[in-house]
Coordinates of C-alpha atoms (C1' of nucleotides) in Angstrom, one line a residue:
Chain A
M27 CA 0.1 0.1 -0.1
K28 CA 1.3 3.6 -0.9
T29 CA 1.3 6.2 1.7
P30 CA -2.0 7.9 1.3
L31 CA -1.1 11.2 -0.3
A32 CA -2.7 14.5 -0.2
V33 CA -4.9 15.6 -2.9
L34 CA -3.3 17.9 -4.9
P35 CA -5.1 21.3 -5.9
I36 CA -5.0 22.4 -9.3
G37 CA -5.5 26.2 -8.7
R38 CA -8.6 27.9 -7.6
D39 CA -10.9 28.6 -10.7
L40 CA -9.0 28.2 -14.0
G41 CA -11.1 31.0 -15.8
G42 CA -11.5 29.4 -19.3
L43 CA -7.8 27.7 -18.7
P44 CA -8.0 24.1 -20.0
L45 CA -7.6 21.7 -17.3
Y46 CA -4.5 20.0 -18.6
R47 CA -3.1 23.6 -18.6
A48 CA -4.0 24.0 -15.2
V49 CA -2.5 20.6 -14.1
K50 CA 0.7 21.6 -16.0
R51 CA 1.0 24.8 -14.1
S52 CA 0.6 23.0 -10.8
L53 CA 3.4 20.7 -11.8
L54 CA 5.6 23.4 -13.0
Q55 CA 5.2 25.1 -9.3
R56 CA 5.7 22.0 -7.6
I57 CA 9.1 21.8 -9.7
E58 CA 9.9 25.4 -9.2
S59 CA 9.7 25.3 -5.6
G60 CA 11.9 22.3 -5.2
E61 CA 9.2 19.8 -4.0
M62 CA 10.1 17.7 -6.8
A63 CA 13.8 18.1 -7.2
P64 CA 16.0 17.5 -10.5
G65 CA 16.6 13.7 -11.1
Q66 CA 13.8 12.8 -8.7
A67 CA 11.1 10.3 -9.9
M68 CA 7.7 11.6 -9.9
P69 CA 4.6 9.8 -9.1
N70 CA 3.3 7.6 -11.7
E71 CA 0.9 8.7 -13.8
T72 CA -2.2 6.9 -12.5
E73 CA -1.3 8.1 -9.1
L74 CA -0.7 11.8 -10.3
A75 CA -4.0 11.7 -12.4
L76 CA -5.6 10.4 -9.1
R77 CA -4.2 13.0 -6.9
F78 CA -5.2 15.9 -9.3
G79 CA -8.5 14.4 -9.8
V80 CA -8.0 14.2 -13.5
S81 CA -8.1 11.4 -16.2
V82 CA -4.8 9.8 -17.0
G83 CA -5.3 11.4 -20.4
T84 CA -5.3 14.8 -19.3
L85 CA -2.5 14.4 -16.9
R86 CA -0.5 12.9 -19.9
R87 CA -1.2 15.9 -21.7
A88 CA -0.1 18.1 -19.3
V89 CA 3.1 16.2 -19.0
D90 CA 3.7 16.2 -22.8
D91 CA 4.2 19.7 -22.5
L92 CA 6.8 19.7 -19.9
V93 CA 8.5 16.9 -21.8
A94 CA 8.5 19.2 -25.0
E95 CA 10.1 21.9 -23.1
H96 CA 12.8 19.5 -21.7
I97 CA 11.6 20.2 -18.1
V98 CA 11.0 16.6 -17.4
V99 CA 11.7 13.2 -19.2
R100 CA 9.9 10.1 -19.5
R101 CA 11.4 6.8 -19.5
Q102 CA 9.2 3.9 -20.6
G103 CA 9.0 1.2 -17.5
R104 CA 10.9 3.3 -15.2
G105 CA 9.0 6.6 -14.8
T106 CA 9.1 10.5 -15.3
F107 CA 11.8 12.1 -14.0
V108 CA 12.5 16.2 -13.4
A109 CA 15.4 16.9 -16.0
T110 CA 18.7 17.4 -14.9
H111 CA 21.1 19.3 -16.8
T112 CA 23.7 17.0 -18.6
A113 CA 26.9 17.6 -20.5
D114 CA 24.9 16.3 -23.5
R115 CA 21.9 18.6 -23.3
F116 CA 24.5 21.7 -22.6
L117 CA 26.4 20.5 -25.6
F118 CA 23.3 20.4 -27.9
Q119 CA 21.2 23.0 -26.6
F120 CA 23.6 25.6 -25.6
F121 CA 27.2 25.0 -27.4
H122 CA 27.1 25.9 -31.2
V123 CA 30.6 26.2 -32.1
E124 CA 31.9 23.2 -34.2
R125 CA 34.7 22.9 -36.6
S126 CA 34.0 24.1 -40.2
D127 CA 34.1 20.6 -41.6
G128 CA 31.2 19.7 -39.3
L129 CA 33.3 18.0 -36.5
R130 CA 31.5 18.4 -33.2
E131 CA 33.1 17.6 -29.8
A132 CA 33.1 19.0 -26.3
P133 CA 35.4 22.1 -25.8
V134 CA 38.1 21.6 -23.1
V135 CA 37.6 24.4 -20.7
E136 CA 40.2 26.7 -18.8
L137 CA 39.5 29.1 -16.0
V138 CA 41.0 32.5 -16.9
S139 CA 39.9 34.6 -13.9
F140 CA 37.3 34.7 -11.3
E141 CA 36.4 38.3 -10.1
R142 CA 33.9 40.0 -7.6
T143 CA 32.7 42.9 -9.5
R144 CA 29.5 44.8 -10.1
L145 CA 27.0 44.9 -12.8
D146 CA 27.8 47.4 -15.8
D147 CA 24.5 48.7 -17.8
E148 CA 24.7 46.2 -20.5
A149 CA 24.5 43.4 -17.9
A150 CA 22.2 44.8 -15.7
E151 CA 19.7 45.5 -18.3
A152 CA 20.1 42.1 -19.6
L153 CA 19.7 40.5 -16.2
A154 CA 16.7 43.0 -15.5
L155 CA 18.3 44.2 -12.3
K156 CA 19.9 47.8 -11.4
P157 CA 23.5 48.8 -12.4
G158 CA 26.0 48.2 -9.7
L159 CA 24.7 45.5 -7.9
Q160 CA 27.3 42.9 -6.8
A161 CA 28.0 40.3 -9.3
L162 CA 30.8 37.6 -10.2
A163 CA 32.7 37.9 -13.7
I164 CA 34.5 34.6 -14.8
D165 CA 36.5 34.5 -17.9
H166 CA 37.2 31.1 -19.7
R167 CA 39.2 30.0 -22.7
L168 CA 37.5 27.0 -24.6
R169 CA 39.6 24.8 -26.8
L170 CA 38.7 22.5 -29.3
Q171 CA 41.3 19.9 -30.6
G172 CA 43.8 22.1 -28.6
K173 CA 42.9 25.1 -30.4
A174 CA 42.0 28.0 -28.3
V175 CA 38.6 29.2 -30.1
V176 CA 36.4 30.4 -27.7
H177 CA 36.7 33.5 -25.0
D178 CA 33.6 33.2 -22.6
R179 CA 32.8 35.9 -19.9
V180 CA 30.0 34.9 -17.6
V181 CA 28.4 37.6 -15.5
L182 CA 26.3 36.1 -12.4
P183 CA 24.3 38.3 -10.1
A184 CA 25.7 37.4 -6.7
H185 CA 22.4 37.4 -4.7
L186 CA 21.4 34.2 -6.9
F187 CA 24.8 32.8 -6.1
R188 CA 25.6 33.3 -2.7
G189 CA 28.5 31.4 -1.3
L190 CA 30.0 30.8 -5.0
T191 CA 33.8 30.8 -4.8
E192 CA 36.6 30.5 -7.5
K193 CA 37.0 26.8 -5.5
R194 CA 33.7 25.4 -6.0
W195 CA 33.4 26.8 -9.5
R196 CA 36.7 25.3 -10.2
D197 CA 35.9 21.9 -8.6
R198 CA 32.4 21.5 -10.1
P199 CA 32.1 18.1 -11.6
G200 CA 30.1 18.7 -14.7
T201 CA 28.8 22.0 -16.8
V202 CA 28.3 25.1 -15.1
Y203 CA 24.5 24.5 -15.8
Q204 CA 24.9 21.5 -13.8
L205 CA 26.4 23.5 -11.1
Y206 CA 23.7 26.5 -11.0
Q207 CA 21.2 23.6 -10.9
S208 CA 22.8 21.4 -8.0
E209 CA 24.4 24.0 -5.9
F210 CA 21.9 27.1 -6.4
G211 CA 18.7 25.4 -7.5
I212 CA 18.5 27.3 -10.6
T213 CA 17.7 25.4 -13.8
V214 CA 18.4 27.2 -17.0
V215 CA 15.8 26.1 -19.5
R216 CA 16.3 28.5 -22.6
A217 CA 18.2 31.6 -23.7
Q218 CA 18.3 34.2 -26.1
E219 CA 21.6 34.9 -28.0
R220 CA 22.3 38.1 -30.2
L221 CA 25.2 37.6 -32.6
R222 CA 27.7 40.3 -34.1
A223 CA 30.8 40.6 -36.1
V224 CA 33.7 42.7 -34.7
G225 CA 37.2 43.4 -34.3
A226 CA 38.6 41.4 -31.6
D227 CA 39.3 43.4 -28.5
R228 CA 42.4 43.4 -26.4
T229 CA 41.4 40.6 -23.9
A230 CA 39.9 38.6 -26.4
A231 CA 42.7 38.8 -28.6
R232 CA 45.2 38.0 -25.7
V233 CA 43.4 35.0 -24.6
L234 CA 42.8 33.6 -28.0
G235 CA 46.0 34.3 -29.5
V236 CA 44.9 36.3 -32.5
A237 CA 45.7 39.9 -33.6
A238 CA 43.6 42.7 -32.2
G239 CA 40.9 43.8 -34.7
Q240 CA 40.7 40.7 -36.5
P241 CA 37.1 39.8 -37.2
V242 CA 35.7 37.6 -34.4
L243 CA 32.2 36.3 -33.8
Q244 CA 30.7 38.0 -30.4
V245 CA 27.8 36.0 -28.9
R246 CA 25.6 38.0 -26.1
R247 CA 23.6 35.4 -24.2
V248 CA 21.1 35.9 -21.3
A249 CA 20.0 32.6 -20.0
L250 CA 16.6 32.2 -18.3
A251 CA 15.5 30.0 -15.5
L252 CA 12.5 27.8 -15.0
N253 CA 10.7 30.8 -13.5
G254 CA 11.5 32.7 -16.6
L255 CA 13.7 35.1 -15.0
P256 CA 17.2 35.8 -16.2
V257 CA 20.1 34.4 -14.4
E258 CA 23.1 34.6 -16.4
W259 CA 24.7 37.0 -18.8
R260 CA 27.6 35.9 -21.0
I261 CA 29.6 37.2 -23.9
S262 CA 31.6 34.9 -26.1
T263 CA 34.0 35.7 -28.3
V264 CA 34.7 33.0 -31.0
V265 CA 37.5 32.9 -33.6
T266 CA 35.6 31.6 -36.7
A267 CA 38.8 31.2 -38.9
Q268 CA 38.3 27.2 -38.6
H269 CA 34.8 27.0 -36.9
D270 CA 31.7 28.0 -37.3
Y271 CA 28.6 28.8 -35.0
V272 CA 25.9 26.6 -36.1
N273 CA 22.1 27.0 -36.2
L274 CA 19.4 24.6 -37.1
L275 CA 16.4 26.4 -38.3
S276 CA 14.2 23.2 -38.0
R277 CA 13.2 23.5 -34.3
H278 CA 9.8 24.2 -33.0
E279 CA 8.5 26.9 -30.7
V280 CA 6.6 26.1 -27.2
R281 CA 3.1 26.2 -27.7
G282 CA 1.8 28.2 -24.6
S283 CA 4.2 30.1 -22.5
D284 CA 2.8 29.8 -19.0
R285 CA 5.4 32.1 -17.9
Chain B
M24 CA -23.9 12.7 -48.2
K25 CA -20.0 12.8 -49.1
T26 CA -18.7 11.2 -52.0
P27 CA -17.7 7.8 -51.2
L28 CA -13.8 8.1 -51.0
A29 CA -11.3 5.3 -51.2
V30 CA -9.9 3.6 -48.3
L31 CA -6.1 4.9 -47.5
P32 CA -3.5 2.4 -47.3
I33 CA -1.1 3.0 -44.3
G34 CA 1.6 1.4 -45.9
R35 CA 2.0 -2.3 -46.0
D36 CA 3.4 -3.8 -42.9
L37 CA 4.7 -1.2 -40.7
G38 CA 7.5 -3.4 -38.8
G39 CA 7.1 -2.2 -35.3
L40 CA 6.3 1.2 -36.5
P41 CA 3.7 2.8 -34.2
L42 CA 0.5 3.2 -36.2
Y43 CA 0.4 7.2 -35.9
R44 CA 3.7 7.1 -37.4
A45 CA 2.4 5.1 -40.3
V46 CA -0.6 7.4 -40.5
K47 CA 1.9 10.6 -40.6
R48 CA 4.1 9.0 -43.3
S49 CA 1.3 8.3 -45.2
L50 CA -0.2 12.2 -44.8
L51 CA 3.3 13.6 -45.6
Q52 CA 3.7 11.5 -48.6
R53 CA 0.3 12.6 -50.0
I54 CA 1.5 16.4 -49.3
E55 CA 4.9 15.8 -51.0
S56 CA 3.0 14.3 -54.0
G57 CA 1.1 17.2 -54.4
E58 CA -2.3 15.3 -54.0
M59 CA -2.9 17.7 -51.1
A60 CA -1.7 21.0 -51.9
P61 CA -0.7 23.9 -49.8
G62 CA -3.4 26.4 -48.6
Q63 CA -6.1 23.2 -49.5
A64 CA -7.9 21.8 -46.7
M65 CA -7.6 18.4 -45.7
P66 CA -10.5 16.1 -45.2
N67 CA -11.6 16.5 -41.5
E68 CA -10.5 14.3 -38.7
T69 CA -13.3 11.9 -38.5
E70 CA -13.2 11.5 -42.4
L71 CA -9.5 10.8 -42.5
A72 CA -9.7 8.4 -39.6
L73 CA -12.3 6.6 -41.4
R74 CA -10.5 6.2 -44.4
F75 CA -7.2 5.3 -42.7
G76 CA -9.2 2.7 -40.4
V77 CA -7.8 4.2 -37.5
S78 CA -9.5 5.8 -34.4
V79 CA -9.9 9.7 -34.2
G80 CA -7.1 10.0 -31.3
T81 CA -4.8 8.5 -33.5
L82 CA -5.3 10.3 -36.4
R83 CA -4.8 13.5 -34.6
R84 CA -1.7 12.1 -33.2
A85 CA -0.3 11.7 -36.3
V86 CA -1.5 15.6 -37.4
D87 CA -0.3 16.8 -34.2
D88 CA 3.5 15.9 -35.6
L89 CA 2.7 17.6 -38.8
V90 CA 1.5 20.9 -36.8
A91 CA 4.6 20.8 -34.8
E92 CA 6.7 20.6 -37.9
H93 CA 4.7 23.4 -39.5
I94 CA 3.8 21.2 -42.2
V95 CA -0.1 21.5 -41.8
V96 CA -2.1 24.1 -39.6
R97 CA -5.2 23.7 -37.8
R98 CA -7.8 26.0 -37.2
Q99 CA -10.4 25.4 -34.7
G100 CA -14.1 25.4 -36.5
R101 CA -12.6 25.4 -40.0
G102 CA -10.3 22.6 -40.7
T103 CA -6.6 21.6 -41.2
F104 CA -4.8 23.0 -44.1
V105 CA -1.6 22.2 -45.8
A106 CA 0.7 25.1 -44.6
T107 CA 1.6 27.8 -47.3
H108 CA 4.5 29.9 -46.9
T109 CA 3.8 33.6 -45.7
A110 CA 5.6 36.4 -45.1
D111 CA 5.2 36.2 -41.4
R112 CA 6.4 32.6 -41.2
F113 CA 9.6 33.5 -43.2
L114 CA 10.4 36.5 -41.1
F115 CA 9.8 34.4 -37.9
Q116 CA 11.6 31.3 -39.1
F117 CA 14.2 32.4 -41.4
F118 CA 15.1 35.9 -40.9
H119 CA 16.8 36.6 -37.8
V120 CA 18.4 40.3 -38.2
E121 CA 17.1 42.8 -36.1
R122 CA 18.2 46.1 -35.0
S123 CA 20.3 46.1 -31.7
D124 CA 17.6 47.8 -29.7
G125 CA 15.3 44.9 -30.4
L126 CA 13.4 46.7 -33.2
R127 CA 12.2 44.1 -35.6
E128 CA 10.8 44.6 -39.1
A129 CA 10.4 43.1 -42.4
P130 CA 13.5 44.1 -45.0
V131 CA 12.9 46.0 -48.1
V132 CA 14.4 43.7 -50.7
E133 CA 16.3 44.9 -53.8
L134 CA 17.4 42.7 -56.7
V135 CA 21.1 43.3 -57.5
S136 CA 21.8 40.8 -60.0
F137 CA 20.3 37.7 -61.5
E138 CA 22.8 35.5 -63.3
R139 CA 23.0 32.0 -64.9
T140 CA 26.0 30.3 -64.0
R141 CA 27.4 26.9 -62.6
L142 CA 27.8 25.3 -59.1
D143 CA 31.2 25.9 -57.3
D144 CA 32.5 23.3 -55.0
E145 CA 31.0 24.9 -51.9
A146 CA 27.6 25.3 -53.3
A147 CA 27.5 21.9 -54.8
E148 CA 28.7 20.1 -51.6
A149 CA 26.0 22.1 -49.6
L150 CA 23.2 21.1 -52.2
A151 CA 24.6 17.5 -52.4
L152 CA 24.9 17.9 -56.3
K153 CA 27.9 17.9 -58.8
P154 CA 30.0 21.0 -59.1
G155 CA 29.4 22.5 -62.4
L156 CA 25.9 21.8 -62.9
Q157 CA 23.8 24.8 -63.9
A158 CA 22.5 27.1 -61.4
L159 CA 21.1 30.8 -60.8
A160 CA 22.9 33.1 -58.5
I161 CA 20.8 36.1 -57.2
D162 CA 22.0 38.7 -55.4
H163 CA 20.2 41.2 -53.3
R164 CA 20.6 44.2 -50.9
L165 CA 18.3 44.1 -47.9
R166 CA 17.6 47.5 -46.0
L167 CA 16.1 48.0 -42.7
Q168 CA 14.8 51.4 -41.8
G169 CA 16.7 52.4 -45.0
K170 CA 20.2 51.1 -44.2
A171 CA 21.8 48.5 -46.3
V172 CA 22.2 45.7 -43.8
V173 CA 22.3 42.4 -45.6
H174 CA 23.9 41.2 -48.7
D175 CA 22.3 38.1 -50.0
R176 CA 23.6 35.7 -52.6
V177 CA 21.0 32.9 -53.6
V178 CA 22.2 29.9 -55.4
L179 CA 19.7 27.6 -57.0
P180 CA 20.1 24.4 -58.9
A181 CA 18.7 25.3 -62.4
H182 CA 17.1 21.8 -62.8
L183 CA 14.7 22.2 -59.9
F184 CA 13.7 25.9 -60.9
R185 CA 13.2 25.2 -64.6
G186 CA 11.7 28.2 -66.2
L187 CA 12.6 30.7 -63.6
T188 CA 13.6 34.2 -65.1
E189 CA 14.5 37.3 -63.8
K190 CA 11.2 38.9 -64.6
R191 CA 9.6 35.9 -62.7
W192 CA 11.6 36.5 -59.9
R193 CA 11.2 40.2 -59.9
D194 CA 7.5 40.3 -60.2
R195 CA 6.8 37.4 -57.5
P196 CA 4.1 39.1 -55.0
G197 CA 5.7 37.4 -51.7
T198 CA 8.7 36.1 -50.2
V199 CA 10.9 33.7 -52.4
Y200 CA 9.7 30.6 -50.3
Q201 CA 6.5 31.7 -51.5
L202 CA 7.6 31.4 -55.2
Y203 CA 9.4 28.3 -54.6
Q204 CA 5.9 26.5 -53.5
S205 CA 3.6 28.2 -55.7
E206 CA 5.6 28.1 -58.8
F207 CA 7.7 25.0 -58.5
G208 CA 6.1 23.0 -55.9
I209 CA 9.1 23.4 -53.5
T210 CA 8.0 23.8 -49.9
V211 CA 11.0 24.7 -47.7
V212 CA 10.8 23.5 -44.3
R213 CA 13.9 23.7 -42.4
A214 CA 17.5 25.1 -42.9
Q215 CA 20.9 24.8 -41.4
E216 CA 23.1 28.0 -40.8
R217 CA 26.7 28.2 -40.3
L218 CA 27.9 31.6 -39.0
R219 CA 31.3 33.1 -39.1
A220 CA 32.8 36.7 -38.8
V221 CA 34.9 37.7 -41.6
G222 CA 36.4 40.8 -43.3
A223 CA 33.9 42.4 -46.0
D224 CA 35.0 41.3 -49.5
R225 CA 34.7 43.5 -52.2
T226 CA 31.2 42.4 -53.4
A227 CA 29.8 42.8 -49.9
A228 CA 31.4 46.2 -49.3
R229 CA 30.2 47.6 -52.3
V230 CA 26.7 46.5 -52.1
L231 CA 26.7 47.5 -48.6
G232 CA 28.6 50.7 -48.4
V233 CA 31.2 49.5 -45.9
A234 CA 35.0 49.6 -46.1
A235 CA 36.5 46.2 -47.6
G236 CA 37.8 44.3 -44.6
Q237 CA 35.6 45.8 -41.8
P238 CA 34.3 42.7 -39.8
V239 CA 30.9 41.4 -41.1
L240 CA 29.0 38.4 -40.2
Q241 CA 28.5 35.8 -42.9
V242 CA 25.8 33.3 -42.8
R243 CA 25.8 30.2 -45.0
R244 CA 22.2 28.4 -45.3
V245 CA 21.2 25.5 -46.9
A246 CA 17.4 25.3 -47.1
L247 CA 15.7 21.6 -47.2
A248 CA 12.4 20.9 -48.7
L249 CA 9.5 18.6 -47.5
N250 CA 11.3 15.6 -48.9
G251 CA 14.4 16.5 -47.0
L252 CA 16.5 17.4 -49.8
P253 CA 18.7 20.6 -50.2
V254 CA 17.1 23.2 -52.5
E255 CA 18.6 26.4 -52.0
W256 CA 22.2 27.5 -50.9
R257 CA 22.7 31.1 -49.8
I258 CA 25.2 33.3 -48.2
S259 CA 24.2 36.2 -46.5
T260 CA 26.5 38.9 -45.3
V261 CA 25.2 41.1 -42.3
V262 CA 26.7 44.6 -41.3
T263 CA 26.4 44.1 -37.4
A264 CA 27.3 47.9 -36.6
Q265 CA 23.8 48.3 -35.6
H266 CA 21.9 45.1 -36.2
D267 CA 22.4 41.8 -34.6
Y268 CA 21.4 37.8 -35.5
V269 CA 19.2 36.8 -33.0
N270 CA 18.7 33.1 -31.7
L271 CA 16.2 31.8 -29.4
L272 CA 17.5 28.6 -27.7
S273 CA 14.1 27.9 -26.7
R274 CA 13.1 26.0 -29.3
H275 CA 12.6 22.0 -29.3
E276 CA 13.7 19.4 -31.9
V277 CA 11.4 17.3 -33.9
R278 CA 10.6 13.9 -32.2
G279 CA 11.1 11.3 -34.9
S280 CA 12.5 12.3 -38.4
D281 CA 10.9 10.2 -40.8
R282 CA 13.1 11.7 -43.2
Chain C
dC25 C1' 16.8 -17.4 -18.1
dC26 C1' 12.4 -16.6 -17.0
dC27 C1' 8.5 -14.7 -14.7
dA28 C1' 6.2 -10.9 -12.7
dA29 C1' 5.2 -6.3 -11.2
dT30 C1' 5.6 -1.7 -12.5
dT31 C1' 5.6 2.3 -15.6
dT32 C1' 5.0 4.5 -19.6
dG33 C1' 3.4 4.1 -24.9
dT34 C1' -0.1 3.2 -28.2
dT35 C1' -4.8 2.9 -29.5
dC36 C1' -9.6 2.6 -29.2
dG37 C1' -14.2 4.9 -28.4
dT38 C1' -17.2 8.4 -26.6
dA39 C1' -19.0 12.7 -24.9
dT40 C1' -18.9 17.5 -24.7
dG41 C1' -16.9 22.3 -25.3
dT42 C1' -15.6 25.9 -28.6
dA43 C1' -14.8 28.7 -32.6
dT44 C1' -16.3 29.4 -37.6
dA45 C1' -19.1 30.0 -41.4
Chain D
dT19 C1' -29.3 29.0 -35.6
dT20 C1' -27.5 25.6 -37.3
dA21 C1' -24.1 22.8 -39.1
dT22 C1' -19.1 21.8 -39.1
dA23 C1' -14.5 21.0 -37.3
dC24 C1' -11.3 21.2 -34.1
dA25 C1' -10.3 21.2 -29.0
dT26 C1' -10.7 19.1 -24.3
dA27 C1' -11.7 15.5 -21.1
dC28 C1' -12.7 10.9 -19.7
dG29 C1' -11.9 6.1 -19.5
dA30 C1' -10.3 1.4 -20.9
dA31 C1' -7.5 -1.9 -22.7
dC32 C1' -3.4 -3.9 -24.3
dA33 C1' 1.9 -3.5 -25.9
dA34 C1' 6.5 -2.5 -24.6
dA35 C1' 10.4 -1.4 -21.7
dT36 C1' 12.5 -1.9 -17.3
dT37 C1' 13.5 -3.9 -12.9
dG38 C1' 14.0 -7.5 -9.5
dG39 C1' 13.2 -11.9 -8.0

DNA sequence: CCCAATTTGTTCGTATGTATA
DNA sequence: TTATACATACGAACAAATTGG
């Protein structure tokens, strides 16, 4: 016999909102709140349907949406799990640089610097925060096949990453997004990037070993968490002499945002 | 009483293939073959389900996939239609340049040149064809708010676009993808782009009115048709002084390819 | 190796709601 | 108003994958 679990409220009135959307929202809230943690199995479908007081089909419809948004993953015969960030997912969804001949591989990341600083105007705007707020600025060099190809500057608002030190950053076992998730409860689910071509500035030129002024690709990214709020600002500089930024225009948009 | 319509075969044996995938494939084939043309309404769901000999739920599942891939569109109360290329869709799915302050608008397109030529090695490789095949090369200048921002070079294999003349190109009412679809039965559904930063070459510099060698963004795109075959090769050069190439990393991949 | 329990995946059928013409 | 078509919701049955005995 399973533990007798509480009935889950779907949310007050749902004004015209389809039932499955209400269920989805409720599930999302439970995930955001940490009640169902990443990696953890959710109750099974019939169980959840029972608790929500909806049919299995309706419950499945709600979960379908979460699966499409990479927020949960289903495994036949095993269960449904709150999605964890993996190196694979990071590579696939957030790392777009590959060699011009199509060779794709994980970059080797070197830490260049880790500083406490304050948000400049651009970072503040991107993060929807006030300029001058305490922040962390972390620089990396990324190598592909030994070649220095990308310079990354990551800017994090300090109040979201309390207790983050250079050592913890350095010693993280996986990707930085895995670190955000496991150590700070921040799950990055989507991002917006803006790209432009510029002449390499001194920092990038030094870190990447190219001449200042040489054309490089600059990628500005703001990463958004589960709750839709921006949590990371990043400027990547890419040497595109032998590498490209690839973009597949074959993906699909989320149906309804709910955020 | 409806006309008594033929039973639709789903496809011989379906070895382990779920029924809804077989139905989807069958629908796709009918669309590719032109049996159901763009803009045209498909038979309604119960009708289709009946003809395929499956339940409405299964039929809907198949159509769901096609909707997700933008191959058909559903309109409640009206019907399900084979998708047509529209200016909106083109802008949203295939045009990624906007002003750095976020202003997004349709570009004004000027024809610069229209030539008959032959596939060079790079174009041939991208199009999976042999170098030297007859082709059309068409150059454009795109303006945003009056500013020349993009230079486009479109390369089309002549055998797919028989009878395409400069006049027909010039006189098309909508986007070029609408032209491909309505005049040549070619529906572009997805594309792959590779981006790099380079110094502006002479052509681009002339067309865009920038100094040669100035950093510009170069976008190489191969566009794929419904059947998955490449049909267009394009190199765009973007002046990113006041504009960005934007990319939303929030979209989702297609489940199973079927192609 | 096989069997049984568990969980998601697929398919069916039906009823009712909502948007459109 | 009426008819049509898609949208939502329900419930049930069986298939397929996984795990553990």
